[in-house]
């Protein structure tokens, strides 16, 4: 067996020096490294954003899938069209119609989850050092993609009504003054991950206007849009500006993520490039996944299923909010109108990242706010709490356990004050952090 040349790489990875520059940014996300611990049964995990599939009719799905394979197996188990199954693309336009979006099946491209759509878009538009605008905070999975393509992610502040238009425009102007290239604005208008907020109707045309004025493409990522707890939906940015928006949708949260079927709707020229990029990467999206979803949309009452999901997630949101009210008077939070997440603001000085091991020891897991910022420096004052997966009683217990950890950290803060940025030994010599020696 050949060995890597002497002095190259290290003992753990002899190929370390051979990676492309873009591979060096690839690190396990905070959510990922947590899963190993948080999946132990004694830990209440408020960390992952896994949809709750307990209400899906598995027996009926199994039977319908078996007869679909018997009938259409020759096609469902074969390679397919790079743009996706034409019948499913039509059905996707019916799903989008629930949010008032009028799309042509020709403009739809089916992807391996909306995650692949973010990947393709970033690949197509971003050279190393190019700017991608995103909200502060933003979805950790997209940040990983942006980092792989060595983009400079510039995050724009949000408030309870979503991204702040003035802040967006100011950032764009500053970047233009510096001669920087802005490739697109990645936006999560509905039931934001992680912040739980929704872009107000009033701000939507303003955001469009600003991006149009500065020729910035909008990537509208909308996996949660049909999960409004009161059945409410919002005007898609895509509806307001079809030529300026690449819209991303997914079956992961309204049906099941295991099929890995999502989609994008893009202006024709962009859609064509996306198709070529997708074919280069994966040849075609999973045929059997597409046939299964198409069968589900034909034969099951999927609108009613979404209605049930809404009710189920609303009950969990309510459990989390009432537990926060009972146990966490020292924190602030938003009340999400849909989706999976509460963005919890910790008391001043309490550090989400530092507190995490203590929380896990107290048998509750969350994601530190730092995961949702490029560079991971901001966000220590927040944690993302997911209410989608655990039972309401577990959610309440998880929040109670978390409140114990926050209270203890607060007591320590009162006794010793905040931990200095760079810890100094008592003799004034700065020492490396314990986990580095
Ligand atoms: N975007 C957002 C905002 C998400 O929360 C997720 C999944 N958590 C995705 C995209 C990716 O979803 P999928 O690939 O399963 O469609």
Short mmCIF file of C-alpha atoms and ligand atoms in Angstrom, two decimals:
data_model
loop_
_atom_site.label_atom_id
_atom_site.label_comp_id
_atom_site.label_asym_id
_atom_site.label_seq_id
_atom_site.Cartn_x
_atom_site.Cartn_y
_atom_site.Cartn_z
CA UNK A 1 0.00 0.00 0.00
CA UNK A 2 1.44 3.40 -0.91
CA UNK A 3 1.92 6.00 1.81
CA UNK A 4 1.45 9.75 1.57
CA UNK A 5 4.86 11.45 1.17
CA UNK A 6 6.76 12.10 4.41
CA UNK A 7 5.98 15.34 6.14
CA UNK A 8 2.64 15.76 4.40
CA UNK A 9 -0.70 15.87 6.18
CA UNK A 10 -0.88 14.49 9.67
CA UNK A 11 -1.48 11.16 11.37
CA UNK A 12 -5.26 11.55 11.35
CA UNK A 13 -5.43 12.56 7.71
CA UNK A 14 -2.41 11.93 5.47
CA UNK A 15 -4.21 13.77 2.64
CA UNK A 16 -4.65 17.00 4.55
CA UNK A 17 -2.35 18.96 2.24
CA UNK A 18 -4.05 17.67 -0.88
CA UNK A 19 -7.49 19.14 -0.30
CA UNK A 20 -8.75 22.03 -2.39
CA UNK A 21 -8.74 25.34 -0.54
CA UNK A 22 -12.54 25.25 -0.36
CA UNK A 23 -12.49 21.96 1.58
CA UNK A 24 -10.70 23.50 4.55
CA UNK A 25 -13.83 25.37 5.57
CA UNK A 26 -15.76 22.09 5.89
CA UNK A 27 -16.33 21.35 9.55
CA UNK A 28 -19.06 19.47 11.37
CA UNK A 29 -21.81 21.97 12.21
CA UNK A 30 -22.73 22.51 15.81
CA UNK A 31 -26.04 20.77 15.15
CA UNK A 32 -24.25 17.75 13.74
CA UNK A 33 -21.74 17.27 16.53
CA UNK A 34 -24.61 17.56 18.97
CA UNK A 35 -26.70 14.83 17.45
CA UNK A 36 -24.53 12.02 18.85
CA UNK A 37 -25.14 13.13 22.43
CA UNK A 38 -28.58 14.61 21.98
CA UNK A 39 -29.98 11.43 20.47
CA UNK A 40 -29.53 9.55 23.76
CA UNK A 41 -32.99 8.81 25.15
CA UNK A 42 -32.42 10.55 28.48
CA UNK A 43 -31.62 13.88 26.78
CA UNK A 44 -34.49 16.11 25.72
CA UNK A 45 -33.34 17.44 22.39
CA UNK A 46 -34.57 20.90 21.51
CA UNK A 47 -31.68 21.00 19.05
CA UNK A 48 -32.44 19.36 15.71
CA UNK A 49 -35.03 20.57 13.22
CA UNK A 50 -36.35 17.12 12.33
CA UNK A 51 -39.97 17.14 11.21
CA UNK A 52 -42.35 15.03 13.26
CA UNK A 53 -43.66 12.17 11.12
CA UNK A 54 -45.70 10.37 13.74
CA UNK A 55 -49.03 11.29 12.09
CA UNK A 56 -48.18 9.95 8.63
CA UNK A 57 -50.34 6.95 7.58
CA UNK A 58 -47.43 4.53 7.19
CA UNK A 59 -49.46 1.38 6.42
CA UNK A 60 -51.42 3.08 3.66
CA UNK A 61 -48.25 4.67 2.30
CA UNK A 62 -46.53 1.27 2.24
CA UNK A 63 -49.41 -0.30 0.30
CA UNK A 64 -49.69 2.58 -2.16
CA UNK A 65 -45.92 2.58 -2.72
CA UNK A 66 -45.95 -1.18 -3.37
CA UNK A 67 -48.67 -0.87 -6.00
CA UNK A 68 -46.91 2.15 -7.56
CA UNK A 69 -43.74 0.02 -7.94
CA UNK A 70 -45.78 -2.82 -9.43
CA UNK A 71 -47.41 -0.46 -11.91
CA UNK A 72 -44.65 2.09 -12.69
CA UNK A 73 -41.52 0.33 -11.40
CA UNK A 74 -39.92 0.24 -14.86
CA UNK A 75 -39.81 4.04 -14.84
CA UNK A 76 -39.62 4.72 -11.11
CA UNK A 77 -36.49 2.58 -10.76
CA UNK A 78 -34.85 3.98 -13.89
CA UNK A 79 -32.80 7.17 -14.48
CA UNK A 80 -35.05 10.11 -15.19
CA UNK A 81 -35.13 13.59 -16.62
CA UNK A 82 -32.58 16.03 -15.17
CA UNK A 83 -35.24 18.67 -14.62
CA UNK A 84 -37.53 16.24 -12.85
CA UNK A 85 -40.68 14.25 -13.58
CA UNK A 86 -43.08 16.40 -15.67
CA UNK A 87 -46.16 15.17 -13.79
CA UNK A 88 -44.60 16.02 -10.42
CA UNK A 89 -43.60 19.47 -11.69
CA UNK A 90 -47.25 20.10 -12.49
CA UNK A 91 -48.33 18.91 -9.07
CA UNK A 92 -45.72 21.16 -7.45
CA UNK A 93 -47.42 24.16 -9.05
CA UNK A 94 -50.63 23.05 -7.26
CA UNK A 95 -48.75 22.95 -3.94
CA UNK A 96 -47.39 26.44 -4.56
CA UNK A 97 -50.86 27.70 -5.49
CA UNK A 98 -51.77 27.26 -1.80
CA UNK A 99 -49.48 30.21 -1.13
CA UNK A 100 -50.86 32.15 -4.07
CA UNK A 101 -47.83 31.46 -6.28
CA UNK A 102 -48.58 31.08 -9.95
CA UNK A 103 -45.76 29.07 -11.56
CA UNK A 104 -45.29 27.37 -14.91
CA UNK A 105 -44.23 23.69 -14.58
CA UNK A 106 -41.57 24.46 -17.22
CA UNK A 107 -39.88 26.85 -14.78
CA UNK A 108 -39.73 24.23 -12.01
CA UNK A 109 -36.64 22.12 -11.46
CA UNK A 110 -36.76 19.26 -8.99
CA UNK A 111 -33.78 18.91 -6.67
CA UNK A 112 -32.49 16.58 -3.99
CA UNK A 113 -34.13 18.54 -1.19
CA UNK A 114 -34.01 22.32 -1.29
CA UNK A 115 -30.51 21.90 0.13
CA UNK A 116 -29.27 20.86 -3.33
CA UNK A 117 -31.02 23.87 -4.84
CA UNK A 118 -29.07 26.20 -2.51
CA UNK A 119 -25.91 24.35 -3.47
CA UNK A 120 -26.50 24.67 -7.22
CA UNK A 121 -27.41 28.35 -7.02
CA UNK A 122 -24.29 29.06 -5.00
CA UNK A 123 -22.13 27.06 -7.38
CA UNK A 124 -23.56 28.91 -10.39
CA UNK A 125 -23.23 32.41 -9.00
CA UNK A 126 -20.36 32.55 -6.56
CA UNK A 127 -16.65 32.86 -7.14
CA UNK A 128 -14.35 32.88 -4.10
CA UNK A 129 -14.62 36.21 -2.28
CA UNK A 130 -17.94 37.20 -3.87
CA UNK A 131 -20.53 38.55 -1.46
CA UNK A 132 -23.69 36.69 -0.53
CA UNK A 133 -26.14 38.67 1.55
CA UNK A 134 -28.12 36.77 4.18
CA UNK A 135 -30.10 37.56 7.27
CA UNK A 136 -28.45 37.69 10.67
CA UNK A 137 -29.01 34.96 11.81
CA UNK A 138 -29.57 32.51 8.94
CA UNK A 139 -29.99 28.79 8.26
CA UNK A 140 -26.84 26.92 9.27
CA UNK A 141 -27.06 24.46 6.34
CA UNK A 142 -26.89 27.26 3.81
CA UNK A 143 -23.98 28.87 5.65
CA UNK A 144 -22.07 25.60 5.20
CA UNK A 145 -22.70 25.72 1.45
CA UNK A 146 -21.69 29.38 1.20
CA UNK A 147 -18.49 28.63 3.06
CA UNK A 148 -17.66 25.71 0.77
CA UNK A 149 -17.82 28.07 -2.19
CA UNK A 150 -15.63 30.54 -0.25
CA UNK A 151 -18.23 33.27 -0.38
CA UNK A 152 -18.00 36.32 1.83
CA UNK A 153 -21.31 36.10 3.71
CA UNK A 154 -22.55 39.48 4.85
CA UNK A 155 -25.43 39.21 7.29
CA UNK A 156 -28.04 41.93 7.61
CA UNK A 157 -29.94 42.50 10.88
CA UNK A 158 -33.54 41.38 11.30
CA UNK A 159 -36.19 42.28 13.85
CA UNK A 160 -39.65 40.90 14.68
CA UNK A 161 -40.81 41.82 11.14
CA UNK A 162 -37.94 40.10 9.34
CA UNK A 163 -35.01 41.68 7.55
CA UNK A 164 -34.75 45.45 8.02
CA UNK A 165 -35.00 47.16 4.59
CA UNK A 166 -32.90 50.20 5.58
CA UNK A 167 -30.14 47.96 6.90
CA UNK A 168 -30.23 45.92 3.69
CA UNK A 169 -29.92 48.97 1.48
CA UNK A 170 -27.20 50.52 3.59
CA UNK A 171 -25.15 47.33 3.41
CA UNK A 172 -25.59 47.11 -0.35
CA UNK A 173 -24.53 50.74 -0.78
CA UNK A 174 -21.43 50.20 1.36
CA UNK A 175 -20.48 47.12 -0.60
CA UNK A 176 -20.99 48.95 -3.89
CA UNK A 177 -18.78 51.77 -2.67
CA UNK A 178 -16.08 49.20 -1.93
CA UNK A 179 -16.49 47.81 -5.45
CA UNK A 180 -17.61 44.41 -4.15
CA UNK A 181 -19.73 42.01 -6.22
CA UNK A 182 -22.99 40.97 -4.57
CA UNK A 183 -24.24 37.75 -6.09
CA UNK A 184 -27.56 37.28 -4.32
CA UNK A 185 -29.59 37.90 -1.19
CA UNK A 186 -30.53 34.63 0.53
CA UNK A 187 -33.79 35.27 2.37
CA UNK A 188 -36.07 33.14 4.60
CA UNK A 189 -39.27 35.18 4.62
CA UNK A 190 -41.60 32.74 6.42
CA UNK A 191 -41.20 31.22 9.90
CA UNK A 192 -37.50 31.80 9.84
CA UNK A 193 -34.92 29.19 10.76
CA UNK A 194 -33.62 29.91 13.40
CA UNK A 195 -35.31 33.20 14.35
CA UNK A 196 -38.98 32.12 14.04
CA UNK A 197 -39.98 35.52 12.61
CA UNK A 198 -41.87 36.28 9.38
CA UNK A 199 -41.12 39.12 6.98
CA UNK A 200 -44.04 41.56 7.23
CA UNK A 201 -46.27 42.12 4.21
CA UNK A 202 -45.32 45.81 4.26
CA UNK A 203 -41.61 45.06 3.93
CA UNK A 204 -41.88 42.57 1.07
CA UNK A 205 -42.28 45.11 -1.75
CA UNK A 206 -39.60 47.25 -0.13
CA UNK A 207 -37.11 44.38 -0.20
CA UNK A 208 -37.97 43.72 -3.85
CA UNK A 209 -37.55 47.37 -4.70
CA UNK A 210 -34.13 47.62 -3.07
CA UNK A 211 -32.82 44.46 -4.70
CA UNK A 212 -34.15 45.51 -8.09
CA UNK A 213 -32.58 48.93 -7.81
CA UNK A 214 -29.17 47.39 -7.10
CA UNK A 215 -29.56 44.41 -9.44
CA UNK A 216 -29.33 41.85 -6.63
CA UNK A 217 -30.93 38.45 -7.28
CA UNK A 218 -33.14 37.16 -4.44
CA UNK A 219 -33.05 33.51 -3.37
CA UNK A 220 -36.29 32.93 -1.45
CA UNK A 221 -36.01 29.76 0.65
CA UNK A 222 -39.47 28.72 1.82
CA UNK A 223 -39.64 25.22 3.31
CA UNK A 224 -42.01 26.23 6.15
CA UNK A 225 -44.44 28.56 4.33
CA UNK A 226 -47.41 26.17 4.55
CA UNK A 227 -46.94 25.59 8.27
CA UNK A 228 -48.64 28.75 9.55
CA UNK A 229 -50.44 27.79 12.76
CA UNK A 230 -53.61 29.65 11.81
CA UNK A 231 -53.49 28.43 8.21
CA UNK A 232 -52.24 31.87 7.17
CA UNK A 233 -49.92 32.35 4.18
CA UNK A 234 -47.98 35.37 2.95
CA UNK A 235 -47.27 36.94 -0.41
CA UNK A 236 -44.23 35.21 -1.86
CA UNK A 237 -41.40 37.44 -3.04
CA UNK A 238 -41.57 35.31 -6.18
CA UNK A 239 -45.14 36.52 -6.79
CA UNK A 240 -44.04 40.13 -6.45
CA UNK A 241 -41.05 39.81 -8.78
CA UNK A 242 -41.00 36.58 -10.82
CA UNK A 243 -37.93 37.63 -12.85
CA UNK A 244 -35.82 38.65 -9.87
CA UNK A 245 -36.37 35.70 -7.55
CA UNK A 246 -35.26 32.09 -7.43
CA UNK A 247 -37.85 30.40 -5.23
CA UNK A 248 -37.07 27.23 -3.27
CA UNK A 249 -39.63 24.78 -1.93
CA UNK A 250 -39.47 21.37 -0.30
CA UNK A 251 -41.56 18.35 0.62
CA UNK A 252 -39.42 17.79 3.72
CA UNK A 253 -41.60 19.70 6.17
CA UNK A 254 -45.03 19.24 4.57
CA UNK A 255 -44.60 15.51 3.89
CA UNK A 256 -41.35 13.67 4.61
CA UNK A 257 -37.65 14.58 4.25
CA UNK A 258 -36.52 10.99 3.56
CA UNK A 259 -37.58 11.20 -0.07
CA UNK A 260 -35.14 14.12 -0.47
CA UNK A 261 -37.36 15.95 -2.93
CA UNK A 262 -37.37 19.72 -3.14
CA UNK A 263 -37.64 22.17 -6.00
CA UNK A 264 -36.68 25.53 -7.38
CA UNK A 265 -38.61 27.91 -9.60
CA UNK A 266 -36.29 30.19 -11.50
CA UNK A 267 -36.38 32.55 -14.46
CA UNK A 268 -35.94 30.37 -17.61
CA UNK A 269 -32.26 31.16 -18.27
CA UNK A 270 -31.29 30.50 -14.66
CA UNK A 271 -33.43 27.37 -14.56
CA UNK A 272 -31.61 26.03 -17.61
CA UNK A 273 -28.21 26.61 -15.97
CA UNK A 274 -29.49 24.96 -12.79
CA UNK A 275 -30.58 21.93 -14.77
CA UNK A 276 -27.14 21.59 -16.37
CA UNK A 277 -25.40 22.00 -13.02
CA UNK A 278 -27.70 19.47 -11.40
CA UNK A 279 -27.17 16.95 -14.21
CA UNK A 280 -23.41 17.41 -13.88
CA UNK A 281 -23.62 16.70 -10.16
CA UNK A 282 -26.28 13.98 -9.85
CA UNK A 283 -27.56 13.14 -13.40
CA UNK A 284 -31.14 13.29 -12.18
CA UNK A 285 -33.04 13.54 -8.89
CA UNK A 286 -34.25 10.25 -7.38
CA UNK A 287 -36.87 8.79 -9.72
CA UNK A 288 -38.39 6.56 -7.06
CA UNK A 289 -38.63 9.50 -4.65
CA UNK A 290 -40.40 11.59 -7.28
CA UNK A 291 -42.80 8.81 -8.29
CA UNK A 292 -43.61 8.16 -4.63
CA UNK A 293 -44.38 11.81 -3.95
CA UNK A 294 -46.39 12.12 -7.13
CA UNK A 295 -48.41 9.08 -6.08
CA UNK A 296 -48.91 10.60 -2.61
CA UNK A 297 -50.18 13.88 -4.06
CA UNK A 298 -52.57 11.98 -6.36
CA UNK A 299 -53.96 9.47 -3.91
CA UNK A 300 -53.82 11.03 -0.46
CA UNK A 301 -55.51 14.06 1.07
CA UNK A 302 -52.24 15.97 1.36
CA UNK A 303 -53.96 19.28 2.08
CA UNK A 304 -55.60 17.70 5.13
CA UNK A 305 -52.24 16.19 6.14
CA UNK A 306 -50.68 19.67 6.12
CA UNK A 307 -53.62 20.89 8.24
CA UNK A 308 -52.87 18.11 10.76
CA UNK A 309 -49.17 18.99 10.80
CA UNK A 310 -50.08 22.62 11.53
CA UNK A 311 -52.22 21.60 14.51
CA UNK A 312 -49.56 19.22 15.81
CA UNK A 313 -46.81 21.85 15.61
CA UNK A 314 -49.07 24.54 17.09
CA UNK A 315 -49.65 22.34 20.16
CA UNK A 316 -45.89 21.97 20.53
CA UNK A 317 -45.28 25.69 20.06
CA UNK A 318 -47.86 26.38 22.77
CA UNK A 319 -46.19 23.88 25.11
CA UNK A 320 -42.84 25.58 24.62
CA UNK A 321 -44.16 29.11 25.07
CA UNK A 322 -46.10 28.27 28.24
CA UNK A 323 -43.04 26.48 29.67
CA UNK A 324 -40.88 29.51 28.87
CA UNK A 325 -43.39 31.77 30.60
CA UNK A 326 -43.37 29.53 33.66
CA UNK A 327 -39.64 28.83 33.95
CA UNK A 328 -37.69 31.49 32.08
CA UNK A 329 -38.65 34.95 33.33
CA UNK A 330 -34.98 35.91 32.95
CA UNK A 331 -35.05 35.41 29.14
CA UNK A 332 -36.86 36.94 26.15
CA UNK A 333 -38.26 35.15 23.14
CA UNK A 334 -40.50 35.56 20.12
CA UNK A 335 -43.79 33.69 19.64
CA UNK A 336 -43.53 32.14 16.17
CA UNK A 337 -46.71 32.12 14.06
CA UNK A 338 -45.59 28.94 12.27
CA UNK A 339 -42.61 26.70 11.61
CA UNK A 340 -40.38 24.89 14.10
CA UNK A 341 -38.30 27.37 16.10
CA UNK A 342 -38.12 29.75 19.04
CA UNK A 343 -35.13 32.09 19.19
CA UNK A 344 -34.34 32.56 22.85
CA UNK A 345 -32.47 35.63 24.02
CA UNK A 346 -30.34 34.77 27.07
CA UNK A 347 -29.77 37.16 29.97
CA UNK A 348 -26.83 39.51 29.51
CA UNK A 349 -23.50 37.76 29.97
CA UNK A 350 -24.81 34.19 29.70
CA UNK A 351 -22.97 32.53 26.81
CA UNK A 352 -24.94 30.03 24.71
CA UNK A 353 -21.86 28.24 23.39
CA UNK A 354 -20.11 27.93 26.74
CA UNK A 355 -23.30 26.81 28.45
CA UNK A 356 -24.00 23.95 26.06
CA UNK A 357 -21.96 21.21 27.79
CA UNK A 358 -23.64 22.13 31.10
CA UNK A 359 -27.05 21.90 29.42
CA UNK A 360 -26.26 18.48 27.97
CA UNK A 361 -25.08 17.35 31.41
CA UNK A 362 -28.47 18.51 32.66
CA UNK A 363 -30.03 16.37 29.89
CA UNK A 364 -31.26 19.06 27.53
CA UNK A 365 -29.78 20.06 24.15
CA UNK A 366 -30.18 23.14 21.97
CA UNK A 367 -28.22 24.83 19.20
CA UNK A 368 -26.06 27.77 20.18
CA UNK A 369 -26.92 30.96 18.30
CA UNK A 370 -23.32 31.08 17.05
CA UNK A 371 -24.12 28.32 14.53
CA UNK A 372 -26.28 30.75 12.55
CA UNK A 373 -23.64 33.40 11.93
CA UNK A 374 -20.79 33.19 9.43
CA UNK A 375 -17.54 33.06 11.37
CA UNK A 376 -19.43 31.88 14.46
CA UNK A 377 -18.51 34.91 16.56
CA UNK A 378 -21.92 36.54 16.93
CA UNK A 379 -24.94 34.82 18.41
CA UNK A 380 -23.62 33.86 21.83
CA UNK A 381 -26.59 35.62 23.42
CA UNK A 382 -29.14 33.38 21.68
CA UNK A 383 -30.12 29.74 21.48
CA UNK A 384 -32.35 28.07 18.94
CA UNK A 385 -35.02 25.90 20.53
CA UNK A 386 -36.86 23.49 18.22
CA UNK A 387 -40.30 22.39 19.29
CA UNK A 388 -41.06 20.22 16.26
CA UNK A 389 -40.00 16.77 17.39
CA UNK A 390 -40.43 16.10 21.14
CA UNK A 391 -43.79 15.46 22.79
CA UNK A 392 -45.31 18.48 24.60
CA UNK A 393 -44.48 16.97 28.03
CA UNK A 394 -40.85 16.52 26.95
CA UNK A 395 -40.73 20.08 25.66
CA UNK A 396 -41.91 21.36 29.03
CA UNK A 397 -39.36 19.22 30.86
CA UNK A 398 -36.61 20.30 28.46
CA UNK A 399 -37.37 23.98 29.07
CA UNK A 400 -37.44 23.38 32.84
CA UNK A 401 -34.00 21.71 32.68
CA UNK A 402 -32.66 24.54 30.55
CA UNK A 403 -33.97 27.09 33.02
CA UNK A 404 -31.92 25.39 35.77
CA UNK A 405 -28.77 25.70 33.68
CA UNK A 406 -29.40 29.36 32.80
CA UNK A 407 -30.13 30.16 36.47
CA UNK A 408 -26.89 28.49 37.58
CA UNK A 409 -24.90 30.38 34.96
CA UNK A 410 -26.50 33.60 36.15
CA UNK A 411 -25.50 32.85 39.74
CA UNK A 412 -21.91 32.21 38.66
CA UNK A 413 -21.94 35.47 36.70
CA UNK A 414 -23.12 37.37 39.74
CA UNK A 415 -20.36 35.82 41.86
CA UNK A 416 -17.43 36.12 39.44
CA UNK A 417 -18.49 38.51 36.67
CA UNK A 418 -18.25 37.77 32.94
CA UNK A 419 -15.48 35.56 31.52
CA UNK A 420 -12.92 37.87 29.90
CA UNK A 421 -12.51 37.63 26.12
CA UNK A 422 -9.01 36.15 26.47
CA UNK A 423 -8.41 34.36 29.74
CA UNK A 424 -5.22 35.41 31.52
CA UNK A 425 -3.46 33.33 34.12
CA UNK A 426 -3.18 34.85 37.63
CA UNK A 427 0.46 35.72 36.83
CA UNK A 428 -0.67 37.75 33.80
CA UNK A 429 0.65 35.23 31.27
CA UNK A 430 -2.02 34.41 28.71
CA UNK A 431 -2.60 30.68 28.54
CA UNK A 432 -4.12 28.60 25.76
CA UNK A 433 -7.70 27.51 26.28
CA UNK A 434 -7.91 24.14 28.12
CA UNK A 435 -9.35 22.38 25.08
CA UNK A 436 -6.28 23.34 23.01
CA UNK A 437 -3.60 21.82 25.21
N1 LIG B 1 -33.72 25.63 4.10
C1 LIG B 1 -34.08 25.73 5.38
C2 LIG B 1 -34.39 27.08 5.93
C3 LIG B 1 -34.18 24.60 6.18
O1 LIG B 1 -34.57 24.74 7.46
C4 LIG B 1 -33.88 23.35 5.63
C5 LIG B 1 -33.91 22.07 6.44
N2 LIG B 1 -33.87 22.18 7.79
C6 LIG B 1 -33.50 23.30 4.29
C7 LIG B 1 -33.45 24.45 3.54
C8 LIG B 1 -33.17 22.00 3.60
O2 LIG B 1 -34.30 21.19 3.48
P1 LIG B 1 -34.43 19.97 2.49
O3 LIG B 1 -33.11 19.78 1.79
O4 LIG B 1 -34.77 18.80 3.35
O5 LIG B 1 -35.50 20.33 1.55
#
